[in-house]
PDB file of C-alpha atoms and ligand atoms in Angstrom:
ATOM      1  CA  MET A 273     -20.523  26.607  16.451  1.00  0.00           C
ATOM      2  CA  GLU A 274     -23.768  24.909  15.416  1.00  0.00           C
ATOM      3  CA  ASN A 275     -22.174  21.780  13.949  1.00  0.00           C
ATOM      4  CA  GLU A 276     -20.043  21.216  16.994  1.00  0.00           C
ATOM      5  CA  ILE A 277     -20.499  17.815  18.638  1.00  0.00           C
ATOM      6  CA  VAL A 278     -18.332  18.652  21.612  1.00  0.00           C
ATOM      7  CA  ARG A 279     -15.763  21.369  22.063  1.00  0.00           C
ATOM      8  CA  ASP A 280     -13.393  21.591  19.049  1.00  0.00           C
ATOM      9  CA  ILE A 281     -14.994  18.685  17.199  1.00  0.00           C
ATOM     10  CA  GLU A 282     -17.511  19.240  14.431  1.00  0.00           C
ATOM     11  CA  VAL A 283     -19.778  16.932  12.461  1.00  0.00           C
ATOM     12  CA  ASN A 284     -17.890  15.518   9.466  1.00  0.00           C
ATOM     13  CA  GLN A 285     -14.552  16.678  10.786  1.00  0.00           C
ATOM     14  CA  ALA A 286     -11.814  14.286   9.683  1.00  0.00           C
ATOM     15  CA  PHE A 287      -9.225  12.771  12.017  1.00  0.00           C
ATOM     16  CA  GLY A 288      -6.966  10.690   9.840  1.00  0.00           C
ATOM     17  CA  TRP A 289      -9.235   8.033   8.398  1.00  0.00           C
ATOM     18  CA  LEU A 290     -12.001   8.768  10.896  1.00  0.00           C
ATOM     19  CA  THR A 291     -14.893  11.142  10.330  1.00  0.00           C
ATOM     20  CA  ALA A 292     -16.792  12.416  13.346  1.00  0.00           C
ATOM     21  CA  ILE A 293     -20.509  11.628  13.076  1.00  0.00           C
ATOM     22  CA  GLU A 294     -22.232  12.368  16.358  1.00  0.00           C
ATOM     23  CA  LYS A 295     -21.998  12.239  20.100  1.00  0.00           C
ATOM     24  CA  SER A 296     -21.782   8.648  21.261  1.00  0.00           C
ATOM     25  CA  HIS A 297     -23.848   7.106  24.004  1.00  0.00           C
ATOM     26  CA  GLU A 298     -20.556   5.739  25.382  1.00  0.00           C
ATOM     27  CA  LYS A 299     -18.529   7.670  27.899  1.00  0.00           C
ATOM     28  CA  GLU A 300     -14.838   7.738  28.590  1.00  0.00           C
ATOM     29  CA  SER A 301     -13.501   7.176  32.094  1.00  0.00           C
ATOM     30  CA  SER A 302     -13.501  10.912  32.800  1.00  0.00           C
ATOM     31  CA  GLY A 303     -17.263  10.937  32.229  1.00  0.00           C
ATOM     32  CA  ALA A 304     -17.076  12.852  28.941  1.00  0.00           C
ATOM     33  CA  TYR A 305     -19.040  11.498  26.008  1.00  0.00           C
ATOM     34  CA  LYS A 306     -17.112   9.760  23.278  1.00  0.00           C
ATOM     35  CA  ILE A 307     -17.542  10.589  19.619  1.00  0.00           C
ATOM     36  CA  LYS A 308     -19.025   8.130  17.183  1.00  0.00           C
ATOM     37  CA  CYS A 309     -16.781   8.071  14.132  1.00  0.00           C
ATOM     38  CA  GLN A 310     -16.891   6.370  10.777  1.00  0.00           C
ATOM     39  CA  CYS A 311     -13.645   4.920   9.493  1.00  0.00           C
ATOM     40  CA  ARG A 312     -12.597   4.945   5.849  1.00  0.00           C
ATOM     41  CA  CYS A 313     -12.970   1.155   5.842  1.00  0.00           C
ATOM     42  CA  GLY A 314     -16.668   1.488   6.731  1.00  0.00           C
ATOM     43  CA  LYS A 315     -16.519   0.493  10.387  1.00  0.00           C
ATOM     44  CA  THR A 316     -17.765   2.765  13.138  1.00  0.00           C
ATOM     45  CA  LYS A 317     -15.825   3.339  16.307  1.00  0.00           C
ATOM     46  CA  HIS A 318     -16.512   5.255  19.502  1.00  0.00           C
ATOM     47  CA  VAL A 319     -13.465   7.329  20.307  1.00  0.00           C
ATOM     48  CA  ALA A 320     -12.592   9.596  23.209  1.00  0.00           C
ATOM     49  CA  ALA A 321     -12.700  13.222  22.086  1.00  0.00           C
ATOM     50  CA  SER A 322      -9.349  13.782  23.760  1.00  0.00           C
ATOM     51  CA  SER A 323      -7.780  11.055  21.597  1.00  0.00           C
ATOM     52  CA  LEU A 324      -9.152  12.680  18.461  1.00  0.00           C
ATOM     53  CA  ARG A 325      -7.933  16.136  19.485  1.00  0.00           C
ATOM     54  CA  ALA A 326      -4.482  14.773  20.311  1.00  0.00           C
ATOM     55  CA  GLY A 327      -4.305  12.817  17.040  1.00  0.00           C
ATOM     56  CA  ARG A 328      -3.809   9.565  18.911  1.00  0.00           C
ATOM     57  CA  THR A 329      -6.640   7.727  17.169  1.00  0.00           C
ATOM     58  CA  LEU A 330      -6.606   7.939  13.387  1.00  0.00           C
ATOM     59  CA  SER A 331      -8.568   4.867  12.334  1.00  0.00           C
ATOM     60  CA  CYS A 332     -10.748   2.088  13.711  1.00  0.00           C
ATOM     61  CA  GLY A 333      -7.546   0.069  14.069  1.00  0.00           C
ATOM     62  CA  CYS A 334      -7.278  -0.946  10.424  1.00  0.00           C
ATOM     63  CA  TYR A 335      -4.556   1.622   9.732  1.00  0.00           C
ATOM     64  CA  LYS A 336      -2.226   0.049  12.250  1.00  0.00           C
ATOM     65  CA  LYS A 337      -2.973  -3.383  10.822  1.00  0.00           C
ATOM     66  CA  GLN A 338      -2.120  -2.166   7.356  1.00  0.00           C
ATOM     67  CA  VAL A 339       1.137  -0.575   8.509  1.00  0.00           C
ATOM     68  CA  ASN A 340       2.119  -3.756  10.326  1.00  0.00           C
ATOM     69  CA  ALA A 341       1.394  -5.792   7.209  1.00  0.00           C
ATOM     70  CA  GLN A 342       3.537  -3.427   5.151  1.00  0.00           C
ATOM     71  CA  LEU A 343       6.372  -3.658   7.652  1.00  0.00           C
ATOM     72  CA  LYS A 344       6.177  -7.419   7.555  1.00  0.00           C
ATOM     73  CA  GLU A 345       6.260  -7.358   3.767  1.00  0.00           C
ATOM     74  CA  GLN A 346       9.298  -5.057   3.779  1.00  0.00           C
ATOM     75  CA  HIS A 347      10.980  -7.281   6.306  1.00  0.00           C
ATOM     76  CA  LYS A 348      10.497 -10.225   3.965  1.00  0.00           C
ATOM     77  CA  ASN A 349      11.969  -8.377   1.024  1.00  0.00           C
ATOM     78  CA  ASN A 350      14.882  -7.065   3.011  1.00  0.00           C
ATOM     79  CA  PHE A 351      16.726 -10.360   3.088  1.00  0.00           C
ATOM     80  CA  ASP A 352      20.388  -9.621   2.419  1.00  0.00           C
ATOM     81  CA  MET A 353      21.628 -11.834  -0.415  1.00  0.00           C
ATOM     82  CA  ASP A 354      25.222 -10.639  -0.074  1.00  0.00           C
ATOM     83  CA  LYS A 355      25.694 -11.806   3.475  1.00  0.00           C
ATOM     84  CA  GLN A 356      26.984 -15.181   4.544  1.00  0.00           C
ATOM     85  CA  TYR A 357      24.830 -17.099   7.018  1.00  0.00           C
ATOM     86  CA  GLY A 358      27.019 -19.595   8.827  1.00  0.00           C
ATOM     87  CA  LEU A 359      28.339 -21.736   5.974  1.00  0.00           C
ATOM     88  CA  PHE A 360      25.435 -20.798   3.728  1.00  0.00           C
ATOM     89  CA  LYS A 361      25.942 -18.382   0.889  1.00  0.00           C
ATOM     90  CA  PRO A 362      22.654 -17.318  -0.747  1.00  0.00           C
ATOM     91  CA  VAL A 363      22.523 -18.114  -4.476  1.00  0.00           C
ATOM     92  CA  ARG A 364      19.079 -16.879  -5.462  1.00  0.00           C
ATOM     93  CA  ARG A 365      15.599 -16.330  -4.121  1.00  0.00           C
ATOM     94  CA  VAL A 366      13.020 -19.028  -4.641  1.00  0.00           C
ATOM     95  CA  ALA A 367       9.406 -17.996  -5.168  1.00  0.00           C
ATOM     96  CA  SER A 368       7.649 -17.822  -1.843  1.00  0.00           C
ATOM     97  CA  THR A 369       4.267 -19.342  -1.262  1.00  0.00           C
ATOM     98  CA  GLU A 370       1.466 -17.472   0.412  1.00  0.00           C
ATOM     99  CA  LYS A 371       1.946 -19.329   3.644  1.00  0.00           C
ATOM    100  CA  PHE A 372       5.699 -19.452   3.905  1.00  0.00           C
ATOM    101  CA  GLU A 373       8.160 -16.702   3.912  1.00  0.00           C
ATOM    102  CA  ARG A 374      10.543 -16.406   1.021  1.00  0.00           C
ATOM    103  CA  GLN A 375      12.812 -19.350   0.457  1.00  0.00           C
ATOM    104  CA  ILE A 376      16.413 -19.013  -0.555  1.00  0.00           C
ATOM    105  CA  LEU A 377      18.540 -21.380  -2.566  1.00  0.00           C
ATOM    106  CA  ALA A 378      21.814 -21.330  -0.688  1.00  0.00           C
ATOM    107  CA  GLU A 379      25.149 -23.001  -1.167  1.00  0.00           C
ATOM    108  CA  CYS A 380      26.769 -24.735   1.754  1.00  0.00           C
ATOM    109  CA  THR A 381      30.396 -23.629   1.462  1.00  0.00           C
ATOM    110  CA  GLY A 382      31.484 -26.673   3.455  1.00  0.00           C
ATOM    111  CA  CYS A 383      30.570 -29.178   0.739  1.00  0.00           C
ATOM    112  CA  GLY A 384      29.395 -27.073  -2.204  1.00  0.00           C
ATOM    113  CA  ASN A 385      25.909 -28.556  -2.185  1.00  0.00           C
ATOM    114  CA  THR A 386      22.920 -26.279  -2.561  1.00  0.00           C
ATOM    115  CA  LYS A 387      19.799 -26.431  -0.490  1.00  0.00           C
ATOM    116  CA  VAL A 388      16.521 -24.520  -0.306  1.00  0.00           C
ATOM    117  CA  VAL A 389      16.163 -22.895   3.102  1.00  0.00           C
ATOM    118  CA  LEU A 390      13.724 -20.437   4.592  1.00  0.00           C
ATOM    119  CA  ALA A 391      15.024 -16.885   4.576  1.00  0.00           C
ATOM    120  CA  THR A 392      13.850 -16.468   8.125  1.00  0.00           C
ATOM    121  CA  ASN A 393      15.881 -19.479   9.284  1.00  0.00           C
ATOM    122  CA  LEU A 394      19.003 -18.036   7.713  1.00  0.00           C
ATOM    123  CA  ARG A 395      18.365 -14.660   9.262  1.00  0.00           C
ATOM    124  CA  MET A 396      17.611 -16.101  12.687  1.00  0.00           C
ATOM    125  CA  GLY A 397      20.668 -18.343  12.568  1.00  0.00           C
ATOM    126  CA  HIS A 398      18.647 -21.578  12.614  1.00  0.00           C
ATOM    127  CA  SER A 399      20.062 -22.788   9.292  1.00  0.00           C
ATOM    128  CA  ARG A 400      23.807 -22.528   9.177  1.00  0.00           C
ATOM    129  CA  THR A 401      25.008 -25.607   7.317  1.00  0.00           C
ATOM    130  CA  CYS A 402      23.531 -28.276   5.047  1.00  0.00           C
ATOM    131  CA  GLY A 403      23.485 -30.515   8.111  1.00  0.00           C
ATOM    132  CA  ALA A 404      26.205 -32.942   7.020  1.00  0.00           C
ATOM    133  CA  ARG A 405      28.456 -33.934   9.906  1.00  0.00           C
ATOM    134  CA  LYS A 406      31.535 -32.728   8.033  1.00  0.00           C
ATOM    135  CA  CYS A 407      29.981 -29.310   7.443  1.00  0.00           C
ATOM    136  CA  VAL A 408      28.794 -28.972  11.031  1.00  0.00           C
ATOM    137  CA  ALA A 409      32.410 -29.577  12.102  1.00  0.00           C
ATOM    138  CA  ILE A 410      33.667 -26.953   9.643  1.00  0.00           C
ATOM    139  CA  PHE A 411      31.067 -24.550  10.899  1.00  0.00           C
ATOM    140  CA  HIS A 412      32.227 -24.912  14.488  1.00  0.00           C
ATOM    141  CA  GLU A 413      35.842 -24.442  13.428  1.00  0.00           C
ATOM    142  CA  GLN A 414      34.939 -21.214  11.675  1.00  0.00           C
ATOM    143  CA  PHE A 415      32.568 -19.997  14.378  1.00  0.00           C
ATOM    144  CA  PRO A 416      33.947 -21.351  17.665  1.00  0.00           C
ATOM    145  CA  ASP A 417      31.603 -19.137  19.682  1.00  0.00           C
ATOM    146  CA  ALA A 418      28.443 -20.333  17.952  1.00  0.00           C
ATOM    147  CA  PRO A 419      25.936 -22.168  20.119  1.00  0.00           C
ATOM    148  CA  GLU A 420      25.312 -25.868  19.741  1.00  0.00           C
ATOM    149  CA  HIS A 421      24.226 -26.879  16.258  1.00  0.00           C
ATOM    150  CA  ARG A 422      20.599 -27.927  16.308  1.00  0.00           C
ATOM    151  CA  LYS A 423      20.336 -30.637  13.736  1.00  0.00           C
ATOM    152  CA  THR A 424      16.556 -31.064  13.873  1.00  0.00           C
ATOM    153  CA  VAL A 425      16.050 -27.755  12.103  1.00  0.00           C
ATOM    154  CA  TYR A 426      17.546 -29.076   8.905  1.00  0.00           C
ATOM    155  CA  ASN A 427      15.081 -31.856   8.236  1.00  0.00           C
TER     156      ASN A 427
HETATM  157 ZN1   ZN B 733     -11.000   1.144   9.623  1.00  0.00          ZN
HETATM  158 ZN1   ZN B 734      27.541 -28.918   3.490  1.00  0.00          ZN
END
């Protein structure tokens, strides 16, 4: 084939977000020439032909970044408002800032007070009571197997 760069790979052939441009000056460890590709995002990347054929490389790396960002976003939104976290019962979500993960207004069932806590701290088990001594005691009565209450987290 006249447009073939190397076997099975043609000029302008698409591999995910990558488009094959030409034979690269770079070689893979086997000694075969890599393929210079242009990614949808505009970056160029030199990819092993075998990776393109096998569908292992589908972008310059930006695709993976985007997927990871999406997963992180989903993770944030997946906070379960119906669950109880230690003594905390979520009341409502509080607008999250760019820097911090979503905050939750939660009620401490030990004393009835509400407190704004980070969703991630609830999920990870770092925030389990409002921090009042009475509530910490209630918490340990209810969850005798729980590890030592780390008070510093609540400040
Ligand atoms: Zn890219
Ligand atoms: Zn409390």
